[in-house]
Amino acid sequence: MADHVRDLASVREATERLLTAAAKLNNDSVAEPSQLPGWTRGHVLAHLAHNADALVNVFEGRLMYVSGEARDADIDRDAPRPLDVQLADVRESAARFQEAAAVPADWSRTVELRNGVTDTASRVPFRRWIEVELHHVDLGIGYELEDLPAEFTEREIAFLADRFTGHPEVPRTVVTDGTRAWSTGSESNGPRVTVTGPAPELLGWLCGRRDGAKLDVQGGALPALPPL
């Protein structure tokens, strides 16, 4: 089982880093494009707040989101809010998430996330950590993949490698930073592609934030990964 207590502490730390950095923005810069196509920085901040409340729903046995359409509409509605409102919502929703996680519960239970995905409750804090760290990068305010905590980067590479394992559209692949290696893609006995590079570059490729141009690929072309 994942160490949810430790992960919840990491979520708190990551949230404070993001809030401290985002507090240096202003209303004009919040309305500027983020590094996610079609989203402003306001969209990113609104999503982070709504995601925290959605994970409270998960903890409490409700649907994570009423629907995908409702999720997207709520983000679009709240993206234009002033900076102080955005930051207050991120902070207050983060507190609600921590409060829900503090309620005594069976952390080995299965919970349902978005689109019918299931996981153990103990892994939900790490999923929230992913949201906070990667969307901090997406804000485009000087926090890069290279700035992520090393433990987070290693675990997120493993998480994404596991997510693509068995995917019929991804060839049998080994991902390595030269020290650690992760297997992903098809589980057939076909040709194996080996993708090598620094951990931040591997993570950037796996999570769709970088194109993989700085990675070394042996045994075939760099696999095209399906959307997360």
Short mmCIF file of N, CA, C and O in Angstrom, two decimals, residues 171 173-174 192-197 202 205 211-223:
data_model
loop_
_atom_site.label_atom_id
_atom_site.label_comp_id
_atom_site.label_asym_id
_atom_site.label_seq_id
_atom_site.Cartn_x
_atom_site.Cartn_y
_atom_site.Cartn_z
N PRO A 171 4.54 0.20 -28.48
CA PRO A 171 5.40 -0.98 -28.62
C PRO A 171 6.09 -1.33 -27.30
O PRO A 171 6.15 -0.50 -26.38
N THR A 173 8.55 -1.41 -24.68
CA THR A 173 9.51 -0.33 -24.46
C THR A 173 10.15 -0.42 -23.09
O THR A 173 9.50 -0.76 -22.10
N VAL A 174 11.45 -0.12 -23.05
CA VAL A 174 12.16 0.08 -21.80
C VAL A 174 12.54 1.54 -21.71
O VAL A 174 13.09 2.12 -22.66
N ARG A 192 11.86 -4.68 -29.12
CA ARG A 192 11.83 -3.79 -27.96
C ARG A 192 12.53 -2.47 -28.28
O ARG A 192 13.63 -2.46 -28.83
N VAL A 193 11.88 -1.39 -27.94
CA VAL A 193 12.46 -0.06 -28.07
C VAL A 193 13.03 0.35 -26.72
O VAL A 193 12.40 0.13 -25.68
N THR A 194 14.22 0.93 -26.72
CA THR A 194 14.83 1.43 -25.49
C THR A 194 14.95 2.95 -25.58
O THR A 194 15.55 3.48 -26.52
N VAL A 195 14.36 3.64 -24.62
CA VAL A 195 14.37 5.10 -24.59
C VAL A 195 15.20 5.53 -23.39
O VAL A 195 14.89 5.17 -22.25
N THR A 196 16.26 6.30 -23.65
CA THR A 196 17.20 6.69 -22.61
C THR A 196 17.34 8.20 -22.53
O THR A 196 17.39 8.88 -23.56
N GLY A 197 17.42 8.71 -21.32
CA GLY A 197 17.64 10.14 -21.15
C GLY A 197 17.53 10.54 -19.69
O GLY A 197 17.22 9.72 -18.82
N LEU A 202 12.53 12.17 -19.59
CA LEU A 202 11.67 10.99 -19.68
C LEU A 202 10.28 11.30 -19.18
O LEU A 202 9.28 10.95 -19.81
N TRP A 205 8.32 13.51 -21.64
CA TRP A 205 7.78 12.75 -22.77
C TRP A 205 6.58 11.90 -22.34
O TRP A 205 5.53 11.91 -22.99
N ASP A 211 8.49 16.76 -26.24
CA ASP A 211 8.35 15.93 -27.44
C ASP A 211 9.33 14.77 -27.52
O ASP A 211 9.28 13.97 -28.45
N GLY A 212 10.23 14.66 -26.55
CA GLY A 212 11.18 13.55 -26.55
C GLY A 212 12.37 13.75 -27.46
O GLY A 212 13.17 12.81 -27.64
N ALA A 213 12.54 14.95 -28.01
CA ALA A 213 13.63 15.19 -28.95
C ALA A 213 15.01 15.02 -28.30
O ALA A 213 15.98 14.73 -29.00
N LYS A 214 15.11 15.18 -27.01
CA LYS A 214 16.39 15.06 -26.31
C LYS A 214 16.66 13.65 -25.80
O LYS A 214 17.65 13.41 -25.11
N LEU A 215 15.79 12.71 -26.14
CA LEU A 215 15.96 11.34 -25.69
C LEU A 215 16.68 10.52 -26.75
O LEU A 215 16.53 10.76 -27.95
N ASP A 216 17.46 9.53 -26.31
CA ASP A 216 18.10 8.59 -27.22
C ASP A 216 17.20 7.38 -27.37
O ASP A 216 16.72 6.83 -26.37
N VAL A 217 16.95 6.98 -28.61
CA VAL A 217 16.04 5.87 -28.88
C VAL A 217 16.77 4.80 -29.68
O VAL A 217 17.35 5.09 -30.73
N GLN A 218 16.72 3.58 -29.18
CA GLN A 218 17.33 2.44 -29.85
C GLN A 218 16.27 1.38 -30.10
O GLN A 218 15.38 1.17 -29.27
N GLY A 219 16.35 0.71 -31.26
CA GLY A 219 15.44 -0.39 -31.56
C GLY A 219 14.19 0.02 -32.30
O GLY A 219 13.29 -0.81 -32.53
N GLY A 220 14.10 1.27 -32.69
CA GLY A 220 12.92 1.74 -33.42
C GLY A 220 12.71 3.22 -33.20
O GLY A 220 13.56 3.91 -32.60
N ALA A 221 11.59 3.75 -33.64
CA ALA A 221 11.27 5.15 -33.46
C ALA A 221 10.75 5.39 -32.05
O ALA A 221 10.28 4.46 -31.36
N LEU A 222 10.83 6.65 -31.61
CA LEU A 222 10.24 7.00 -30.31
C LEU A 222 8.75 6.70 -30.35
O LEU A 222 8.03 7.20 -31.21
N PRO A 223 8.24 5.88 -29.42
CA PRO A 223 6.83 5.55 -29.45
C PRO A 223 5.93 6.77 -29.31
O PRO A 223 6.23 7.69 -28.55
#
